[in-house]
């Protein structure tokens, strides 16, 4: 950062030379160890299915679709959305070609800095994302038939009880699994 500032100063004739030129970056982060691979996703789904079994009575049949926590994880993986954006994602933002929305974090930052709202982010609908979206809609249809809750129908992701996720509720369910 200092080197870039001094280079700007040289360009503006404030400095003669850059004593920081050639200094290597001394911070490097490798986050490859925290990337979830297929095996970890499969283990998480197995654990989530086992955790969900206590919700259903013995006379009820467990639905075939993945548990709500798995749907949220897959949607996060294939869309790249943050937790708060996943919880508030409405159907209206899903177009035939993409998912278009304003990220909550950028809106909050713009409001705090009294700047105009950031542009929409556009997430193209890949085959994997389409598959997860169809699973979410199928899981939600099960609750729509039984409940006329307009709030729940506006959200794409619902918890195992058919209610919209809250960010803290999604986190605690994820930790429990």
PDB file of C-alpha atoms in Angstrom:
ATOM      1  CA  UNK A   1       0.000   0.000   0.000  1.00  0.00           C
ATOM      2  CA  UNK A   2       2.817   2.377   0.870  1.00  0.00           C
ATOM      3  CA  UNK A   3       4.598   1.538  -2.373  1.00  0.00           C
ATOM      4  CA  UNK A   4       1.496   2.305  -4.414  1.00  0.00           C
ATOM      5  CA  UNK A   5       1.073   5.616  -2.596  1.00  0.00           C
ATOM      6  CA  UNK A   6       4.677   6.581  -3.252  1.00  0.00           C
ATOM      7  CA  UNK A   7       4.326   5.576  -6.919  1.00  0.00           C
ATOM      8  CA  UNK A   8       1.353   7.928  -7.143  1.00  0.00           C
ATOM      9  CA  UNK A   9       3.492  10.620  -5.522  1.00  0.00           C
ATOM     10  CA  UNK A  10       6.232  10.072  -8.126  1.00  0.00           C
ATOM     11  CA  UNK A  11       3.667  10.431 -10.903  1.00  0.00           C
ATOM     12  CA  UNK A  12       2.448  13.712  -9.391  1.00  0.00           C
ATOM     13  CA  UNK A  13       6.026  14.987  -8.826  1.00  0.00           C
ATOM     14  CA  UNK A  14       5.780  14.863  -5.030  1.00  0.00           C
ATOM     15  CA  UNK A  15       8.555  12.249  -4.680  1.00  0.00           C
ATOM     16  CA  UNK A  16      11.809  11.473  -6.505  1.00  0.00           C
ATOM     17  CA  UNK A  17      12.078   7.732  -5.859  1.00  0.00           C
ATOM     18  CA  UNK A  18      10.284   4.864  -4.215  1.00  0.00           C
ATOM     19  CA  UNK A  19      12.279   3.281  -1.364  1.00  0.00           C
ATOM     20  CA  UNK A  20       9.527   0.681  -0.856  1.00  0.00           C
ATOM     21  CA  UNK A  21       9.743  -0.629  -4.413  1.00  0.00           C
ATOM     22  CA  UNK A  22      10.541  -4.325  -4.620  1.00  0.00           C
ATOM     23  CA  UNK A  23       9.294  -5.209  -1.143  1.00  0.00           C
ATOM     24  CA  UNK A  24       7.315  -8.434  -1.382  1.00  0.00           C
ATOM     25  CA  UNK A  25       3.843  -8.828   0.062  1.00  0.00           C
ATOM     26  CA  UNK A  26       4.181 -10.098   3.597  1.00  0.00           C
ATOM     27  CA  UNK A  27       0.624 -11.285   3.987  1.00  0.00           C
ATOM     28  CA  UNK A  28      -0.719 -14.262   2.134  1.00  0.00           C
ATOM     29  CA  UNK A  29      -3.751 -16.320   2.911  1.00  0.00           C
ATOM     30  CA  UNK A  30      -4.549 -19.769   1.637  1.00  0.00           C
ATOM     31  CA  UNK A  31      -8.174 -20.645   2.233  1.00  0.00           C
ATOM     32  CA  UNK A  32      -8.136 -23.866   0.227  1.00  0.00           C
ATOM     33  CA  UNK A  33      -8.430 -25.947   3.399  1.00  0.00           C
ATOM     34  CA  UNK A  34     -11.919 -24.558   4.162  1.00  0.00           C
ATOM     35  CA  UNK A  35     -13.470 -25.237   0.743  1.00  0.00           C
ATOM     36  CA  UNK A  36     -16.193 -27.867   0.971  1.00  0.00           C
ATOM     37  CA  UNK A  37     -15.743 -30.737  -1.457  1.00  0.00           C
ATOM     38  CA  UNK A  38     -18.306 -33.293  -2.605  1.00  0.00           C
ATOM     39  CA  UNK A  39     -17.452 -35.727   0.181  1.00  0.00           C
ATOM     40  CA  UNK A  40     -18.041 -33.116   2.887  1.00  0.00           C
ATOM     41  CA  UNK A  41     -21.323 -32.043   1.271  1.00  0.00           C
ATOM     42  CA  UNK A  42     -22.458 -35.683   1.217  1.00  0.00           C
ATOM     43  CA  UNK A  43     -21.508 -36.187   4.895  1.00  0.00           C
ATOM     44  CA  UNK A  44     -23.377 -33.006   5.826  1.00  0.00           C
ATOM     45  CA  UNK A  45     -26.492 -34.212   3.975  1.00  0.00           C
ATOM     46  CA  UNK A  46     -26.321 -37.588   5.743  1.00  0.00           C
ATOM     47  CA  UNK A  47     -25.996 -35.882   9.134  1.00  0.00           C
ATOM     48  CA  UNK A  48     -28.861 -33.502   8.302  1.00  0.00           C
ATOM     49  CA  UNK A  49     -31.142 -36.388   7.283  1.00  0.00           C
ATOM     50  CA  UNK A  50     -30.348 -38.175  10.564  1.00  0.00           C
ATOM     51  CA  UNK A  51     -30.995 -34.984  12.553  1.00  0.00           C
ATOM     52  CA  UNK A  52     -34.313 -34.414  10.765  1.00  0.00           C
ATOM     53  CA  UNK A  53     -35.721 -37.863  11.535  1.00  0.00           C
ATOM     54  CA  UNK A  54     -36.928 -36.771  15.014  1.00  0.00           C
ATOM     55  CA  UNK A  55     -39.281 -34.182  13.451  1.00  0.00           C
ATOM     56  CA  UNK A  56     -41.579 -36.737  11.826  1.00  0.00           C
ATOM     57  CA  UNK A  57     -44.018 -38.948  13.672  1.00  0.00           C
ATOM     58  CA  UNK A  58     -43.765 -42.689  13.140  1.00  0.00           C
ATOM     59  CA  UNK A  59     -46.865 -42.709  10.911  1.00  0.00           C
ATOM     60  CA  UNK A  60     -45.491 -39.922   8.672  1.00  0.00           C
ATOM     61  CA  UNK A  61     -43.257 -40.616   5.705  1.00  0.00           C
ATOM     62  CA  UNK A  62     -40.087 -38.561   5.514  1.00  0.00           C
ATOM     63  CA  UNK A  63     -40.029 -36.517   2.314  1.00  0.00           C
ATOM     64  CA  UNK A  64     -37.523 -37.470  -0.373  1.00  0.00           C
ATOM     65  CA  UNK A  65     -36.145 -33.962  -0.911  1.00  0.00           C
ATOM     66  CA  UNK A  66     -33.062 -32.897   1.039  1.00  0.00           C
ATOM     67  CA  UNK A  67     -33.483 -31.275   4.470  1.00  0.00           C
ATOM     68  CA  UNK A  68     -33.851 -27.509   4.621  1.00  0.00           C
ATOM     69  CA  UNK A  69     -30.306 -27.002   5.920  1.00  0.00           C
ATOM     70  CA  UNK A  70     -28.907 -28.950   2.967  1.00  0.00           C
ATOM     71  CA  UNK A  71     -30.957 -26.868   0.523  1.00  0.00           C
ATOM     72  CA  UNK A  72     -29.592 -23.701   2.111  1.00  0.00           C
ATOM     73  CA  UNK A  73     -26.019 -25.003   1.921  1.00  0.00           C
ATOM     74  CA  UNK A  74     -26.392 -26.046  -1.728  1.00  0.00           C
ATOM     75  CA  UNK A  75     -27.975 -22.726  -2.639  1.00  0.00           C
ATOM     76  CA  UNK A  76     -25.081 -20.929  -0.952  1.00  0.00           C
ATOM     77  CA  UNK A  77     -22.556 -23.099  -2.804  1.00  0.00           C
ATOM     78  CA  UNK A  78     -24.046 -22.588  -6.262  1.00  0.00           C
ATOM     79  CA  UNK A  79     -25.125 -18.965  -5.928  1.00  0.00           C
ATOM     80  CA  UNK A  80     -22.360 -17.509  -3.752  1.00  0.00           C
ATOM     81  CA  UNK A  81     -24.899 -15.556  -1.681  1.00  0.00           C
ATOM     82  CA  UNK A  82     -24.283 -14.712   1.953  1.00  0.00           C
ATOM     83  CA  UNK A  83     -26.430 -16.115   4.749  1.00  0.00           C
ATOM     84  CA  UNK A  84     -28.614 -13.007   5.156  1.00  0.00           C
ATOM     85  CA  UNK A  85     -29.232 -12.805   1.411  1.00  0.00           C
ATOM     86  CA  UNK A  86     -30.169 -16.493   1.274  1.00  0.00           C
ATOM     87  CA  UNK A  87     -32.719 -16.010   4.048  1.00  0.00           C
ATOM     88  CA  UNK A  88     -34.431 -13.074   2.347  1.00  0.00           C
ATOM     89  CA  UNK A  89     -34.256 -14.297  -1.288  1.00  0.00           C
ATOM     90  CA  UNK A  90     -37.763 -13.898  -2.758  1.00  0.00           C
ATOM     91  CA  UNK A  91     -39.140 -15.544  -5.888  1.00  0.00           C
ATOM     92  CA  UNK A  92     -39.466 -12.179  -7.581  1.00  0.00           C
ATOM     93  CA  UNK A  93     -35.675 -11.968  -7.895  1.00  0.00           C
ATOM     94  CA  UNK A  94     -35.392 -15.242  -9.796  1.00  0.00           C
ATOM     95  CA  UNK A  95     -35.628 -14.680 -13.539  1.00  0.00           C
ATOM     96  CA  UNK A  96     -35.450 -17.381 -16.241  1.00  0.00           C
ATOM     97  CA  UNK A  97     -31.784 -16.550 -16.925  1.00  0.00           C
ATOM     98  CA  UNK A  98     -30.407 -15.326 -13.597  1.00  0.00           C
ATOM     99  CA  UNK A  99     -30.935 -14.440  -9.957  1.00  0.00           C
ATOM    100  CA  UNK A 100     -30.904 -10.645  -9.695  1.00  0.00           C
ATOM    101  CA  UNK A 101     -30.816  -8.861  -6.352  1.00  0.00           C
ATOM    102  CA  UNK A 102     -29.130  -6.184  -4.265  1.00  0.00           C
ATOM    103  CA  UNK A 103     -26.903  -7.731  -1.595  1.00  0.00           C
ATOM    104  CA  UNK A 104     -27.920  -6.733   1.917  1.00  0.00           C
ATOM    105  CA  UNK A 105     -24.356  -5.992   3.048  1.00  0.00           C
ATOM    106  CA  UNK A 106     -23.785  -3.530   0.189  1.00  0.00           C
ATOM    107  CA  UNK A 107     -27.143  -1.849   0.869  1.00  0.00           C
ATOM    108  CA  UNK A 108     -26.229  -1.432   4.535  1.00  0.00           C
ATOM    109  CA  UNK A 109     -22.831   0.019   3.678  1.00  0.00           C
ATOM    110  CA  UNK A 110     -24.335   2.461   1.176  1.00  0.00           C
ATOM    111  CA  UNK A 111     -26.958   3.572   3.696  1.00  0.00           C
ATOM    112  CA  UNK A 112     -24.302   4.090   6.381  1.00  0.00           C
ATOM    113  CA  UNK A 113     -22.057   6.089   4.050  1.00  0.00           C
ATOM    114  CA  UNK A 114     -25.071   8.003   2.668  1.00  0.00           C
ATOM    115  CA  UNK A 115     -24.268   6.883  -0.864  1.00  0.00           C
ATOM    116  CA  UNK A 116     -26.583   5.687  -3.595  1.00  0.00           C
ATOM    117  CA  UNK A 117     -27.605   2.051  -3.581  1.00  0.00           C
ATOM    118  CA  UNK A 118     -25.192  -0.364  -5.252  1.00  0.00           C
ATOM    119  CA  UNK A 119     -26.113  -2.005  -8.563  1.00  0.00           C
ATOM    120  CA  UNK A 120     -27.857  -5.359  -8.628  1.00  0.00           C
ATOM    121  CA  UNK A 121     -25.733  -8.476  -8.636  1.00  0.00           C
ATOM    122  CA  UNK A 122     -26.528 -10.951 -11.380  1.00  0.00           C
ATOM    123  CA  UNK A 123     -25.978 -14.650 -10.708  1.00  0.00           C
ATOM    124  CA  UNK A 124     -26.346 -16.704 -13.889  1.00  0.00           C
ATOM    125  CA  UNK A 125     -28.539 -19.785 -13.618  1.00  0.00           C
ATOM    126  CA  UNK A 126     -26.215 -22.715 -14.146  1.00  0.00           C
ATOM    127  CA  UNK A 127     -27.579 -26.284 -14.403  1.00  0.00           C
ATOM    128  CA  UNK A 128     -26.524 -26.925 -10.789  1.00  0.00           C
ATOM    129  CA  UNK A 129     -28.221 -23.756  -9.540  1.00  0.00           C
ATOM    130  CA  UNK A 130     -31.354 -24.638 -11.526  1.00  0.00           C
ATOM    131  CA  UNK A 131     -31.445 -28.056  -9.863  1.00  0.00           C
ATOM    132  CA  UNK A 132     -31.173 -26.522  -6.379  1.00  0.00           C
ATOM    133  CA  UNK A 133     -33.823 -23.889  -7.184  1.00  0.00           C
ATOM    134  CA  UNK A 134     -36.232 -26.572  -8.367  1.00  0.00           C
ATOM    135  CA  UNK A 135     -35.603 -28.566  -5.166  1.00  0.00           C
ATOM    136  CA  UNK A 136     -36.311 -25.444  -3.091  1.00  0.00           C
ATOM    137  CA  UNK A 137     -39.548 -24.782  -4.981  1.00  0.00           C
ATOM    138  CA  UNK A 138     -40.620 -28.423  -4.618  1.00  0.00           C
ATOM    139  CA  UNK A 139     -39.929 -28.382  -0.881  1.00  0.00           C
ATOM    140  CA  UNK A 140     -41.831 -25.125  -0.528  1.00  0.00           C
ATOM    141  CA  UNK A 141     -44.814 -26.471  -2.494  1.00  0.00           C
ATOM    142  CA  UNK A 142     -45.302 -29.099   0.208  1.00  0.00           C
ATOM    143  CA  UNK A 143     -45.893 -26.333   2.763  1.00  0.00           C
ATOM    144  CA  UNK A 144     -47.889 -24.082   0.403  1.00  0.00           C
ATOM    145  CA  UNK A 145     -50.591 -26.724   0.067  1.00  0.00           C
ATOM    146  CA  UNK A 146     -51.070 -26.926   3.838  1.00  0.00           C
ATOM    147  CA  UNK A 147     -50.498 -23.309   4.852  1.00  0.00           C
ATOM    148  CA  UNK A 148     -51.740 -20.025   3.408  1.00  0.00           C
ATOM    149  CA  UNK A 149     -48.933 -17.976   4.983  1.00  0.00           C
ATOM    150  CA  UNK A 150     -48.157 -15.175   2.525  1.00  0.00           C
ATOM    151  CA  UNK A 151     -44.846 -14.352   4.231  1.00  0.00           C
ATOM    152  CA  UNK A 152     -43.525 -17.874   3.831  1.00  0.00           C
ATOM    153  CA  UNK A 153     -44.529 -17.984   0.183  1.00  0.00           C
ATOM    154  CA  UNK A 154     -42.508 -14.858  -0.573  1.00  0.00           C
ATOM    155  CA  UNK A 155     -39.253 -16.554   0.486  1.00  0.00           C
ATOM    156  CA  UNK A 156     -37.481 -19.252  -1.473  1.00  0.00           C
ATOM    157  CA  UNK A 157     -35.875 -21.003   1.497  1.00  0.00           C
ATOM    158  CA  UNK A 158     -38.047 -22.335   4.305  1.00  0.00           C
ATOM    159  CA  UNK A 159     -37.045 -24.258   7.401  1.00  0.00           C
ATOM    160  CA  UNK A 160     -38.348 -27.751   8.224  1.00  0.00           C
ATOM    161  CA  UNK A 161     -41.512 -26.220   9.708  1.00  0.00           C
ATOM    162  CA  UNK A 162     -42.417 -24.208   6.594  1.00  0.00           C
ATOM    163  CA  UNK A 163     -41.399 -20.831   8.005  1.00  0.00           C
ATOM    164  CA  UNK A 164     -38.843 -18.449   6.484  1.00  0.00           C
ATOM    165  CA  UNK A 165     -35.330 -18.799   7.839  1.00  0.00           C
ATOM    166  CA  UNK A 166     -33.833 -16.089   9.987  1.00  0.00           C
ATOM    167  CA  UNK A 167     -30.068 -15.702   9.673  1.00  0.00           C
ATOM    168  CA  UNK A 168     -29.509 -16.778  13.282  1.00  0.00           C
ATOM    169  CA  UNK A 169     -31.931 -19.695  12.915  1.00  0.00           C
ATOM    170  CA  UNK A 170     -30.099 -20.939   9.835  1.00  0.00           C
ATOM    171  CA  UNK A 171     -26.783 -20.689  11.645  1.00  0.00           C
ATOM    172  CA  UNK A 172     -27.989 -22.558  14.713  1.00  0.00           C
ATOM    173  CA  UNK A 173     -29.564 -25.328  12.593  1.00  0.00           C
ATOM    174  CA  UNK A 174     -26.361 -25.599  10.592  1.00  0.00           C
ATOM    175  CA  UNK A 175     -24.303 -25.885  13.788  1.00  0.00           C
ATOM    176  CA  UNK A 176     -26.660 -28.535  15.208  1.00  0.00           C
ATOM    177  CA  UNK A 177     -26.178 -30.684  12.104  1.00  0.00           C
TER     178      UNK A 177
END
